[in-house]
Coordinates of N, CA and C and ligand atoms in Angstrom, one line a residue:
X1 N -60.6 -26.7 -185.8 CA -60.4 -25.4 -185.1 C -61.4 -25.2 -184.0
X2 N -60.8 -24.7 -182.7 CA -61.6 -25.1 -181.6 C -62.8 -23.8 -181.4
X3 N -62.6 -22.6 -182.4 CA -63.5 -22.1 -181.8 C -64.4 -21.7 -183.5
X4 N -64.2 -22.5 -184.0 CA -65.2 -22.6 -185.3 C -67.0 -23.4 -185.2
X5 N -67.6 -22.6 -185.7 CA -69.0 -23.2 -185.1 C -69.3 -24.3 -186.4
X6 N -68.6 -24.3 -187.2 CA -68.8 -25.7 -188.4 C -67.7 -26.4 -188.0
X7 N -66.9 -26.2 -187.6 CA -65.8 -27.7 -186.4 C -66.2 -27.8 -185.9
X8 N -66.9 -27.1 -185.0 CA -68.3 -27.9 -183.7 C -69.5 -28.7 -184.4
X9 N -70.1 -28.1 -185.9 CA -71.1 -29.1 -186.4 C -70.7 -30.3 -186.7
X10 N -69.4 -29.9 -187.1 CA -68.5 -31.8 -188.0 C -68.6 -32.7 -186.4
X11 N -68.2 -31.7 -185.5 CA -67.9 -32.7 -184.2 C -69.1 -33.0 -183.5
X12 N -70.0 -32.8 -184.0 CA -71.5 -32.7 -183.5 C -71.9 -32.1 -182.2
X13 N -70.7 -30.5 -181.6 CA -70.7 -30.7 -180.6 C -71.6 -29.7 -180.3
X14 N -72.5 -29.0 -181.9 CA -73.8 -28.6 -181.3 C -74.6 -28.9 -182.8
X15 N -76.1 -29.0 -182.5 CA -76.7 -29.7 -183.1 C -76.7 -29.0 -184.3
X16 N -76.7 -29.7 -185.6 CA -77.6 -29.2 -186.5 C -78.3 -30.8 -187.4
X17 N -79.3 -29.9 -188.9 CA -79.4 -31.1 -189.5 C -79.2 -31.7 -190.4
X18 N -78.5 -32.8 -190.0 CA -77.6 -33.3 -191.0 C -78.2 -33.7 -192.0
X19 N -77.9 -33.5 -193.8 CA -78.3 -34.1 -194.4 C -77.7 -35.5 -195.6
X20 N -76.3 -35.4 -194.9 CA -75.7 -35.6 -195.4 C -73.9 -35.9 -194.9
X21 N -73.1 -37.2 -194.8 CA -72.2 -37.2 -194.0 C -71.1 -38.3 -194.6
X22 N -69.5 -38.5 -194.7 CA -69.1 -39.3 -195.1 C -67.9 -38.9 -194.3
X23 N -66.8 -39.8 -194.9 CA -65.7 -39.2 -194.2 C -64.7 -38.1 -194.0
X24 N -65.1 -37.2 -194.9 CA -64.6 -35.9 -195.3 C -65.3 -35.2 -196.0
X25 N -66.6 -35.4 -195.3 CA -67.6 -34.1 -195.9 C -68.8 -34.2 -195.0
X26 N -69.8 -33.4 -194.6 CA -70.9 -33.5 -194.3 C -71.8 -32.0 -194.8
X27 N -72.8 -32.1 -194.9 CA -74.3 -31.2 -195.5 C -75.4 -31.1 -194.3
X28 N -75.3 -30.2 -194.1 CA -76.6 -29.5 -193.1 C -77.4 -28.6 -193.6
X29 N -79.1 -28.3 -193.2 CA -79.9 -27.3 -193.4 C -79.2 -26.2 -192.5
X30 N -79.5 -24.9 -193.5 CA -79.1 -23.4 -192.9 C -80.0 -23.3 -192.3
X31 N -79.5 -22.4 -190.4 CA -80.7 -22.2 -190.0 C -81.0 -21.3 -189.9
X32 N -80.9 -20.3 -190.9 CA -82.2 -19.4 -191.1 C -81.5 -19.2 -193.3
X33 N -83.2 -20.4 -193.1 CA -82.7 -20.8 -194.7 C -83.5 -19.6 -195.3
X34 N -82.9 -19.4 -196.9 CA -83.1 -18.5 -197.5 C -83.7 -18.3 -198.7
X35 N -84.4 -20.1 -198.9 CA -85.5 -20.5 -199.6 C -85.8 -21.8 -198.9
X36 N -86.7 -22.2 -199.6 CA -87.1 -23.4 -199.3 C -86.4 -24.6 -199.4
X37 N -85.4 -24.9 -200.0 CA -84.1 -25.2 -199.7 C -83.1 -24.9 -199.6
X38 N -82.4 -24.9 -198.6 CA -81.0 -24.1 -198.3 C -80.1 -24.9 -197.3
X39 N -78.9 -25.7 -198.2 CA -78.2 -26.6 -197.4 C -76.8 -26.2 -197.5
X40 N -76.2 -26.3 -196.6 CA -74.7 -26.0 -196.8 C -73.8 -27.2 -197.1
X41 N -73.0 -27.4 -197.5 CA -71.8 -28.5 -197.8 C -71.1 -28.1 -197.5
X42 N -70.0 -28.7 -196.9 CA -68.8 -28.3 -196.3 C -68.0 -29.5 -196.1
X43 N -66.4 -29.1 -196.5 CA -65.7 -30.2 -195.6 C -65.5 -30.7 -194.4
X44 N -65.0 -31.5 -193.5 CA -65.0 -31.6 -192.3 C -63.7 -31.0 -192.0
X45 N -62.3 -31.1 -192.7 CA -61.2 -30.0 -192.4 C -61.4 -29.0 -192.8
X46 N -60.9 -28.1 -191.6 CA -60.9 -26.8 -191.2 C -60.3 -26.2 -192.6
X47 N -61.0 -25.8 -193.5 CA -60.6 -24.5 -194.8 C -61.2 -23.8 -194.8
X48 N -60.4 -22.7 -194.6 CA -61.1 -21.5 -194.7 C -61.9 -20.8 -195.3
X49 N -61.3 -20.9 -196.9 CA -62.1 -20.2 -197.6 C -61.6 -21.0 -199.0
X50 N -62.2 -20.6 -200.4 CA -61.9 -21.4 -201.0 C -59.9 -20.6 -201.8
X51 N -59.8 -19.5 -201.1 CA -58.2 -19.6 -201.1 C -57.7 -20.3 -200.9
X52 N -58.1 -20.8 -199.8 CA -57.3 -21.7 -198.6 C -57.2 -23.1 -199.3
X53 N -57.6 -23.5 -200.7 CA -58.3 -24.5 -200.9 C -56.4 -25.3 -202.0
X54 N -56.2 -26.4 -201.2 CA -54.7 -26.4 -201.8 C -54.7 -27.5 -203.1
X55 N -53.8 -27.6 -203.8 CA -54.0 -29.0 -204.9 C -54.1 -30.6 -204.3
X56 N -53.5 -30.6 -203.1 CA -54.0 -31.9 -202.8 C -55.6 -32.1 -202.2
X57 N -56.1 -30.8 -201.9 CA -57.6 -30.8 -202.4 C -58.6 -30.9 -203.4
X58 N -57.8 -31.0 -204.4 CA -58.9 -31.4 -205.5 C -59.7 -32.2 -205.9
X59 N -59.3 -33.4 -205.4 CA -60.4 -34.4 -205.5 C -61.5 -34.5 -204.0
X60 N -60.9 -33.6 -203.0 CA -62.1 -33.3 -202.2 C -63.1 -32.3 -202.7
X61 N -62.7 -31.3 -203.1 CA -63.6 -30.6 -204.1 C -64.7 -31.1 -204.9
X62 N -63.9 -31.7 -206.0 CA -64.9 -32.9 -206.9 C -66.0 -33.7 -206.1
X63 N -65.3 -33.9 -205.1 CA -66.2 -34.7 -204.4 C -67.7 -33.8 -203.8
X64 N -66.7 -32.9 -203.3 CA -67.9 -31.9 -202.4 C -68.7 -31.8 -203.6
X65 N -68.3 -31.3 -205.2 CA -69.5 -30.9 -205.9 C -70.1 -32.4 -206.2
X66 N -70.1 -33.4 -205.8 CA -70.7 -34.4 -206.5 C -71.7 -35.1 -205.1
X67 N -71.3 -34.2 -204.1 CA -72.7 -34.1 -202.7 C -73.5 -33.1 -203.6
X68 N -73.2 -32.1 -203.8 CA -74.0 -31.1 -204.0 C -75.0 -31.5 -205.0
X69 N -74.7 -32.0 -205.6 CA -75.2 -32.5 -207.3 C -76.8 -33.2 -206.2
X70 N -76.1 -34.7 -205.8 CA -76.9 -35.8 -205.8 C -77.8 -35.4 -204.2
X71 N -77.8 -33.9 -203.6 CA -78.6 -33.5 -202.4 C -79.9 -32.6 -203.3
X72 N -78.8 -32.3 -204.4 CA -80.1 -31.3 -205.2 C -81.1 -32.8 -206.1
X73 N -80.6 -33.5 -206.3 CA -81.9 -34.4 -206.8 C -82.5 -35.1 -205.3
X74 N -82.2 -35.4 -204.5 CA -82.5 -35.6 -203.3 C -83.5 -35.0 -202.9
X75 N -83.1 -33.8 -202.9 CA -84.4 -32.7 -202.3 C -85.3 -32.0 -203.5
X76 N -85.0 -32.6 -204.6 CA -85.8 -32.3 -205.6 C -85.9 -31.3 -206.2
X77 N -84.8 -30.3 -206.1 CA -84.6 -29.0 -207.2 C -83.8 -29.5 -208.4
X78 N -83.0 -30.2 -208.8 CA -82.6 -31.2 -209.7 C -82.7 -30.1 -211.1
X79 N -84.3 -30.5 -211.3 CA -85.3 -30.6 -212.6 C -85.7 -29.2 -213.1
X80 N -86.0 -28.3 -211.6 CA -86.5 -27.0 -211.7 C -85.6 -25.9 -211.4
X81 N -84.3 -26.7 -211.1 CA -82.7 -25.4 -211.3 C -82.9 -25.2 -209.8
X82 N -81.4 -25.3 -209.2 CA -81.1 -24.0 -208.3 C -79.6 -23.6 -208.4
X83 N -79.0 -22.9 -207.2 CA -77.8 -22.4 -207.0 C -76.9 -22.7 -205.8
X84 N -75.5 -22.7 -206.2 CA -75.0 -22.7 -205.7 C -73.6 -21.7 -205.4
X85 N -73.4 -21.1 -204.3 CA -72.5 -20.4 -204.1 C -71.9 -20.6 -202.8
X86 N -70.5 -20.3 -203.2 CA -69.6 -20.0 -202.0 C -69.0 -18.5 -201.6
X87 N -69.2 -17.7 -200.6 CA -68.6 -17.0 -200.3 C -67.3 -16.6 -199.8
X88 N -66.7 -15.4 -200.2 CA -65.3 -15.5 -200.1 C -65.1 -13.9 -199.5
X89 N -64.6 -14.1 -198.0 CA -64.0 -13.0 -197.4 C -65.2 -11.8 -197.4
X90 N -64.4 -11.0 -196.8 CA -65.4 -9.5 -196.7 C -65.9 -9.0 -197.6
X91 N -65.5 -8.7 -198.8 CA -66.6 -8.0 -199.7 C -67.6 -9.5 -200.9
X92 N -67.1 -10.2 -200.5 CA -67.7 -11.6 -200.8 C -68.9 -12.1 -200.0
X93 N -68.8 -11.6 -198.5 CA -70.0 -11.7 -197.6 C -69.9 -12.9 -196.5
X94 N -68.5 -13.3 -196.7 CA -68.6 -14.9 -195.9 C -68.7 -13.8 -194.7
X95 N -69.2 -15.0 -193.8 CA -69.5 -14.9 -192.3 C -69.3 -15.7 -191.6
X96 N -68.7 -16.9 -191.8 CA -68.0 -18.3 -191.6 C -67.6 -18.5 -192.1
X97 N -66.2 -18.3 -191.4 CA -64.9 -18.9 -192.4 C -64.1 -20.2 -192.1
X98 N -65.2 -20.8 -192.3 CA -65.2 -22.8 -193.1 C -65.8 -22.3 -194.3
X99 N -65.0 -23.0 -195.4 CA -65.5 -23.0 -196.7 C -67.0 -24.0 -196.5
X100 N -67.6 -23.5 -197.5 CA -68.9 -23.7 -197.3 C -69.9 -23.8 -198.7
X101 N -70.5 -24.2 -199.4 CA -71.2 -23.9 -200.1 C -72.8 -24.7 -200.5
X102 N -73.5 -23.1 -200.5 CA -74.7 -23.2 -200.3 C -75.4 -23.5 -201.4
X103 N -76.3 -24.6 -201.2 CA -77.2 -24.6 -202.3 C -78.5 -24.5 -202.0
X104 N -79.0 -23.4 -202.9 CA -80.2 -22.7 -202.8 C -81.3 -23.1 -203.8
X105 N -82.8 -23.7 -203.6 CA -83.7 -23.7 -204.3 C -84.9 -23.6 -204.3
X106 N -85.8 -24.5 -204.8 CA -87.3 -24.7 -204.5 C -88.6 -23.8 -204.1
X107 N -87.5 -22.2 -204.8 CA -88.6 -21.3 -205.8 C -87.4 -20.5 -206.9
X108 N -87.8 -19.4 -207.2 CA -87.6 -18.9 -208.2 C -86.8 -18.0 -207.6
X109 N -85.3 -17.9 -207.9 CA -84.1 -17.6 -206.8 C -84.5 -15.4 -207.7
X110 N -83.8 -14.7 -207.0 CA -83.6 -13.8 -207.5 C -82.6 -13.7 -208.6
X111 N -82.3 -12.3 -209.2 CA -81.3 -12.5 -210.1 C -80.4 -11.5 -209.9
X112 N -80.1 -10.9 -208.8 CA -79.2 -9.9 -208.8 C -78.4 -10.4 -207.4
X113 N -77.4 -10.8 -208.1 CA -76.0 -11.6 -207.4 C -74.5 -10.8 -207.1
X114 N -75.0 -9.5 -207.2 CA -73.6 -8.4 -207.1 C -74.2 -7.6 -206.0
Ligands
5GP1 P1 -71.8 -17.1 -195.3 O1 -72.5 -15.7 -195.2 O2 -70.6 -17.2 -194.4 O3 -71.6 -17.5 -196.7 O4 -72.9 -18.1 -194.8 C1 -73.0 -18.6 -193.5 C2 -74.3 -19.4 -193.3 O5 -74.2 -20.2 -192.2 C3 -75.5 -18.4 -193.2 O6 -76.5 -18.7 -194.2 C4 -76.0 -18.8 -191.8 O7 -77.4 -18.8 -191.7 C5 -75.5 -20.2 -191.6 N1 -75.2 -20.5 -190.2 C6 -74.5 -19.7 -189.3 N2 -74.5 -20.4 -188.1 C7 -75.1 -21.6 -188.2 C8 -75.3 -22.6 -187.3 O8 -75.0 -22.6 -186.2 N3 -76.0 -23.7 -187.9 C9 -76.4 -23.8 -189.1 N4 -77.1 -24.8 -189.5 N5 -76.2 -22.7 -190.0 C10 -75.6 -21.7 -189.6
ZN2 ZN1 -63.9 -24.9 -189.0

């Protein structure tokens, strides 16, 4: 999608940092992270949200959660727990709508999630 700013990250056609890349997924730092770790996952096709998310997706899903998994021992929240969420639509809070999901760690997250 030509005027999506996560189609421009997949296409590298503005910078971010990648932590992570294969053929139908890539992981970058949030840039304006919201702990000390804060990376996004995302697919490289254009989904919007996780409605958008169809059955012949599901083993890209699985997949995405199994980036997510092996970036959180990577960066070493693993052991000491963190989070991950995706947001969905306006009262959900997305603000990019490429599905996306963040994982958050490496202190002691809050607990009020509503
Ligand atoms: P949402 O609120 O849609 O779930 O989260 C969008 C996230 O994308 C936010 O945490 C925001 O900081 C991050 N973000 C927005 N634009 C960019 C960008 O151009 N590069 C990177 N690395 N992150 C971005
Ligand atoms: Zn997109």
């Amino acid at each position: 999608m030509s005027d999506c700013i996560f189609c421009k990250i997949v296409n590298h056609e503005i910078p971010s940092e990648v932590v992570y890349e294969d053929q139908d997924l890539i992981a970058f730092k949030d840039i304006a992270p919201l702990a000390p770790v804060h990376l996004l996952v995302i697919p490289k096709k254009h989904i919007k949200d996780l409605n958008e998310v169809a059955v012949e997706d599901e083993g890209l899903m699985g997949r995405l959660l199994s980036v997510v998994k092996k970036l959180a021992a990577e960066h070493g929240v693993a052991e000491s727990g963190y989070r991950v969420i995706t947001n969905i639509g306006s009262d959900g809070g997305q603000v990019v709508p490429h599905l996306h999901f963040h994982l958050l760690g490496g202190q002691k997250l809050g607990t009020k999630l509503g």
